[in-house]
PDB file of C-alpha atoms in Angstrom:
ATOM      1  CA  MET A   1     130.524 207.574  36.002  1.00 52.00           C
ATOM      2  CA  SER A   2     132.741 208.504  38.897  1.00 67.00           C
ATOM      3  CA  ASP A   3     135.924 207.000  40.214  1.00 80.00           C
ATOM      4  CA  PRO A   4     135.332 203.757  42.228  1.00 84.00           C
ATOM      5  CA  ALA A   5     137.593 204.994  45.030  1.00 86.00           C
ATOM      6  CA  LYS A   6     135.590 208.211  45.225  1.00 86.00           C
ATOM      7  CA  THR A   7     132.359 206.207  45.282  1.00 87.00           C
ATOM      8  CA  ARG A   8     133.668 204.057  48.151  1.00 91.00           C
ATOM      9  CA  ARG A   9     134.713 207.148  50.100  1.00 90.00           C
ATOM     10  CA  HIS A  10     131.278 208.700  49.639  1.00 88.00           C
ATOM     11  CA  ALA A  11     129.571 205.459  50.659  1.00 90.00           C
ATOM     12  CA  GLU A  12     131.668 205.271  53.824  1.00 92.00           C
ATOM     13  CA  ARG A  13     130.896 208.915  54.560  1.00 91.00           C
ATOM     14  CA  VAL A  14     127.154 208.286  54.045  1.00 90.00           C
ATOM     15  CA  ARG A  15     127.346 205.375  56.511  1.00 91.00           C
ATOM     16  CA  GLU A  16     129.104 207.525  59.107  1.00 91.00           C
ATOM     17  CA  LEU A  17     126.730 210.463  58.648  1.00 90.00           C
ATOM     18  CA  VAL A  18     123.567 208.384  58.855  1.00 89.00           C
ATOM     19  CA  ALA A  19     124.878 206.569  61.952  1.00 88.00           C
ATOM     20  CA  ALA A  20     125.534 209.920  63.634  1.00 90.00           C
ATOM     21  CA  LEU A  21     122.285 211.542  62.493  1.00 87.00           C
ATOM     22  CA  VAL A  22     120.080 208.654  63.596  1.00 87.00           C
ATOM     23  CA  ARG A  23     120.850 209.600  67.207  1.00 86.00           C
ATOM     24  CA  GLU A  24     119.143 212.953  66.616  1.00 85.00           C
ATOM     25  CA  ILE A  25     115.843 211.380  65.539  1.00 84.00           C
ATOM     26  CA  LYS A  26     113.329 211.809  68.339  1.00 85.00           C
ATOM     27  CA  ASP A  27     110.848 209.208  67.045  1.00 82.00           C
ATOM     28  CA  PRO A  28     109.768 206.794  69.816  1.00 84.00           C
ATOM     29  CA  ARG A  29     109.374 204.009  67.238  1.00 86.00           C
ATOM     30  CA  LEU A  30     113.125 203.992  66.613  1.00 84.00           C
ATOM     31  CA  GLY A  31     114.727 200.986  68.279  1.00 81.00           C
ATOM     32  CA  MET A  32     118.316 199.995  69.005  1.00 84.00           C
ATOM     33  CA  LEU A  33     119.725 200.656  65.545  1.00 88.00           C
ATOM     34  CA  THR A  34     123.181 199.972  64.099  1.00 87.00           C
ATOM     35  CA  VAL A  35     124.147 201.155  60.624  1.00 89.00           C
ATOM     36  CA  THR A  36     126.233 198.315  59.168  1.00 89.00           C
ATOM     37  CA  ASP A  37     126.979 199.442  55.611  1.00 90.00           C
ATOM     38  CA  ALA A  38     126.150 201.940  52.898  1.00 91.00           C
ATOM     39  CA  ARG A  39     126.464 201.671  49.145  1.00 92.00           C
ATOM     40  CA  ILE A  40     126.110 204.458  46.636  1.00 91.00           C
ATOM     41  CA  THR A  41     125.654 204.290  42.882  1.00 90.00           C
ATOM     42  CA  GLY A  42     128.378 205.418  40.503  1.00 88.00           C
ATOM     43  CA  ASP A  43     126.535 208.628  39.664  1.00 89.00           C
ATOM     44  CA  LEU A  44     126.202 209.412  43.408  1.00 86.00           C
ATOM     45  CA  ARG A  45     122.425 209.816  43.109  1.00 89.00           C
ATOM     46  CA  GLU A  46     121.147 206.861  45.154  1.00 92.00           C
ATOM     47  CA  ALA A  47     122.461 205.483  48.419  1.00 92.00           C
ATOM     48  CA  THR A  48     121.407 202.274  50.112  1.00 92.00           C
ATOM     49  CA  VAL A  49     121.923 202.152  53.863  1.00 92.00           C
ATOM     50  CA  PHE A  50     121.970 198.763  55.588  1.00 93.00           C
ATOM     51  CA  TYR A  51     121.065 198.571  59.257  1.00 90.00           C
ATOM     52  CA  THR A  52     120.319 196.071  62.013  1.00 89.00           C
ATOM     53  CA  VAL A  53     117.832 196.385  64.840  1.00 88.00           C
ATOM     54  CA  LEU A  54     118.049 194.693  68.193  1.00 84.00           C
ATOM     55  CA  GLY A  55     114.691 193.159  68.991  1.00 81.00           C
ATOM     56  CA  ASP A  56     111.780 191.205  67.592  1.00 84.00           C
ATOM     57  CA  PRO A  57     110.114 191.704  64.179  1.00 85.00           C
ATOM     58  CA  THR A  58     107.640 194.261  65.546  1.00 88.00           C
ATOM     59  CA  GLU A  59     110.513 196.460  66.734  1.00 88.00           C
ATOM     60  CA  GLN A  60     112.197 195.994  63.366  1.00 87.00           C
ATOM     61  CA  ALA A  61     109.011 197.091  61.576  1.00 89.00           C
ATOM     62  CA  SER A  62     108.548 200.134  63.815  1.00 90.00           C
ATOM     63  CA  THR A  63     112.188 201.138  63.295  1.00 88.00           C
ATOM     64  CA  ALA A  64     111.741 200.814  59.525  1.00 89.00           C
ATOM     65  CA  ALA A  65     108.707 203.108  59.742  1.00 90.00           C
ATOM     66  CA  ALA A  66     110.652 205.641  61.833  1.00 90.00           C
ATOM     67  CA  LEU A  67     113.521 205.667  59.327  1.00 89.00           C
ATOM     68  CA  GLU A  68     111.081 206.068  56.459  1.00 90.00           C
ATOM     69  CA  SER A  69     109.486 209.107  58.116  1.00 89.00           C
ATOM     70  CA  ALA A  70     112.902 210.665  58.872  1.00 89.00           C
ATOM     71  CA  LYS A  71     114.262 209.968  55.392  1.00 89.00           C
ATOM     72  CA  GLY A  72     113.792 213.562  54.155  1.00 89.00           C
ATOM     73  CA  MET A  73     115.661 215.102  57.082  1.00 89.00           C
ATOM     74  CA  LEU A  74     118.445 212.526  56.773  1.00 89.00           C
ATOM     75  CA  ARG A  75     118.735 213.075  53.018  1.00 89.00           C
ATOM     76  CA  SER A  76     119.042 216.848  53.307  1.00 89.00           C
ATOM     77  CA  ARG A  77     121.627 216.632  56.118  1.00 89.00           C
ATOM     78  CA  VAL A  78     123.669 213.957  54.296  1.00 89.00           C
ATOM     79  CA  GLY A  79     123.556 215.927  51.035  1.00 87.00           C
ATOM     80  CA  HIS A  80     124.644 219.121  52.771  1.00 88.00           C
ATOM     81  CA  ALA A  81     127.511 217.335  54.566  1.00 89.00           C
ATOM     82  CA  LEU A  82     128.739 215.626  51.385  1.00 86.00           C
ATOM     83  CA  GLY A  83     128.732 218.882  49.424  1.00 85.00           C
ATOM     84  CA  LEU A  84     127.491 217.210  46.239  1.00 81.00           C
ATOM     85  CA  ARG A  85     125.459 218.919  43.541  1.00 82.00           C
ATOM     86  CA  HIS A  86     122.552 216.521  44.153  1.00 85.00           C
ATOM     87  CA  SER A  87     121.720 214.952  47.480  1.00 86.00           C
ATOM     88  CA  PRO A  88     121.602 211.177  47.112  1.00 89.00           C
ATOM     89  CA  SER A  89     118.230 209.586  47.747  1.00 90.00           C
ATOM     90  CA  LEU A  90     118.362 207.205  50.703  1.00 91.00           C
ATOM     91  CA  THR A  91     116.963 203.696  50.803  1.00 91.00           C
ATOM     92  CA  PHE A  92     117.041 201.789  54.079  1.00 91.00           C
ATOM     93  CA  VAL A  93     117.433 198.004  53.996  1.00 91.00           C
ATOM     94  CA  LEU A  94     117.240 195.758  57.043  1.00 89.00           C
ATOM     95  CA  ASP A  95     120.475 193.776  57.215  1.00 85.00           C
ATOM     96  CA  ASN A  96     119.320 190.705  59.098  1.00 78.00           C
ATOM     97  CA  VAL A  97     122.721 189.400  60.186  1.00 76.00           C
ATOM     98  CA  GLN A  98     121.328 187.019  62.806  1.00 76.00           C
ATOM     99  CA  THR A  99     119.421 185.041  60.175  1.00 79.00           C
ATOM    100  CA  HIS A 100     122.536 184.711  58.033  1.00 82.00           C
ATOM    101  CA  VAL A 101     124.604 183.641  61.041  1.00 85.00           C
ATOM    102  CA  LYS A 102     122.073 180.934  61.883  1.00 87.00           C
ATOM    103  CA  GLU A 103     122.062 179.664  58.287  1.00 91.00           C
ATOM    104  CA  ILE A 104     125.859 179.492  58.232  1.00 94.00           C
ATOM    105  CA  ASP A 105     125.939 177.714  61.606  1.00 94.00           C
ATOM    106  CA  ASP A 106     123.423 175.151  60.320  1.00 94.00           C
ATOM    107  CA  LEU A 107     125.487 174.545  57.178  1.00 95.00           C
ATOM    108  CA  LEU A 108     128.666 174.121  59.225  1.00 95.00           C
ATOM    109  CA  ALA A 109     126.903 171.625  61.521  1.00 95.00           C
ATOM    110  CA  GLN A 110     125.743 169.628  58.470  1.00 95.00           C
ATOM    111  CA  ALA A 111     129.277 169.610  57.052  1.00 95.00           C
ATOM    112  CA  LYS A 112     130.685 168.442  60.382  1.00 95.00           C
ATOM    113  CA  HIS A 113     128.126 165.629  60.565  1.00 95.00           C
ATOM    114  CA  ARG A 114     128.977 164.523  57.012  1.00 95.00           C
ATOM    115  CA  ASP A 115     132.702 164.598  57.772  1.00 94.00           C
ATOM    116  CA  GLN A 116     132.144 162.426  60.837  1.00 93.00           C
ATOM    117  CA  GLU A 117     130.141 159.970  58.720  1.00 92.00           C
ATOM    118  CA  VAL A 118     132.942 159.791  56.138  1.00 90.00           C
ATOM    119  CA  GLN A 119     135.498 159.224  58.910  1.00 91.00           C
ATOM    120  CA  ARG A 120     133.329 156.445  60.367  1.00 89.00           C
ATOM    121  CA  LEU A 121     133.071 154.721  56.976  1.00 86.00           C
ATOM    122  CA  ALA A 122     136.774 155.173  56.268  1.00 85.00           C
ATOM    123  CA  ALA A 123     137.800 153.643  59.604  1.00 86.00           C
ATOM    124  CA  GLY A 124     136.867 150.098  58.556  1.00 79.00           C
ATOM    125  CA  ALA A 125     137.834 150.433  54.901  1.00 79.00           C
ATOM    126  CA  LYS A 126     140.616 148.397  53.307  1.00 78.00           C
ATOM    127  CA  TYR A 127     142.510 148.909  50.079  1.00 72.00           C
ATOM    128  CA  ALA A 128     141.123 147.073  47.066  1.00 73.00           C
ATOM    129  CA  GLY A 129     144.563 145.885  45.955  1.00 73.00           C
ATOM    130  CA  ASP A 130     147.908 145.459  47.591  1.00 71.00           C
ATOM    131  CA  PRO A 131     148.711 147.841  50.401  1.00 68.00           C
ATOM    132  CA  ASP A 132     151.693 149.053  48.334  1.00 72.00           C
ATOM    133  CA  PRO A 133     150.716 148.818  44.656  1.00 69.00           C
ATOM    134  CA  TYR A 134     154.015 150.221  43.442  1.00 76.00           C
ATOM    135  CA  LYS A 135     157.021 148.001  42.905  1.00 69.00           C
ATOM    136  CA  SER A 136     160.144 148.934  44.752  1.00 70.00           C
ATOM    137  CA  ASP A 137     163.686 148.611  43.450  1.00 68.00           C
ATOM    138  CA  ASP A 138     164.358 145.654  45.787  1.00 65.00           C
ATOM    139  CA  GLU A 139     161.493 143.648  44.270  1.00 62.00           C
ATOM    140  CA  GLU A 140     162.724 144.267  40.717  1.00 61.00           C
ATOM    141  CA  ILE A 141     166.205 143.006  41.624  1.00 63.00           C
ATOM    142  CA  GLU A 142     164.724 139.892  43.250  1.00 64.00           C
ATOM    143  CA  ASP A 143     162.475 139.296  40.189  1.00 62.00           C
ATOM    144  CA  ASP A 144     165.450 139.639  37.794  1.00 62.00           C
ATOM    145  CA  GLU A 145     167.527 137.196  39.856  1.00 65.00           C
ATOM    146  CA  SER A 146     164.737 134.625  40.018  1.00 64.00           C
ATOM    147  CA  GLU A 147     164.236 134.854  36.245  1.00 65.00           C
ATOM    148  CA  ARG A 148     167.960 134.227  35.662  1.00 63.00           C
ATOM    149  CA  VAL A 149     167.979 131.291  38.040  1.00 59.00           C
ATOM    150  CA  GLY A 150     164.885 129.860  36.364  1.00 59.00           C
ATOM    151  CA  ALA A 151     166.452 130.292  32.921  1.00 58.00           C
ATOM    152  CA  ARG A 152     169.629 128.484  34.009  1.00 60.00           C
ATOM    153  CA  GLU A 153     167.648 125.575  35.387  1.00 58.00           C
ATOM    154  CA  ASP A 154     165.702 125.267  32.090  1.00 58.00           C
ATOM    155  CA  ASN A 155     168.917 125.335  30.037  1.00 58.00           C
ATOM    156  CA  GLY A 156     170.893 123.215  32.376  1.00 53.00           C
TER     157      GLY A 156
END
């Protein structure tokens, strides 16, 4: 098991290397690709590279195929640049950010709608009891005085 800081540094370096090396791939199937993240295991043997592709699902599929065919070249170049004993095996994962953004936007719209509904219901609501359920010092003094006056009248 290696140091977590070292693992993070290697993962960042893998991301930078793959992003630079992808420009050298001459495959026509490769679309507009952006490498978003890379993660590497603690033993530095396996790296997962996350990427996004601008375009429709067919362009995403063709880019995935192009990356898969260039995986060997990328692995050897990344391993040589990292200077590790073993070159990490590369796995490419489509990071579909647009889908996640849409899901989050939908959830935020639902929350906004629910908040508006709560505000609408709260606008006409009234307290179940007195508006000020707590006794103030002035009321206690008035209550004490009225009890004394009432007691004098009963005795008197």
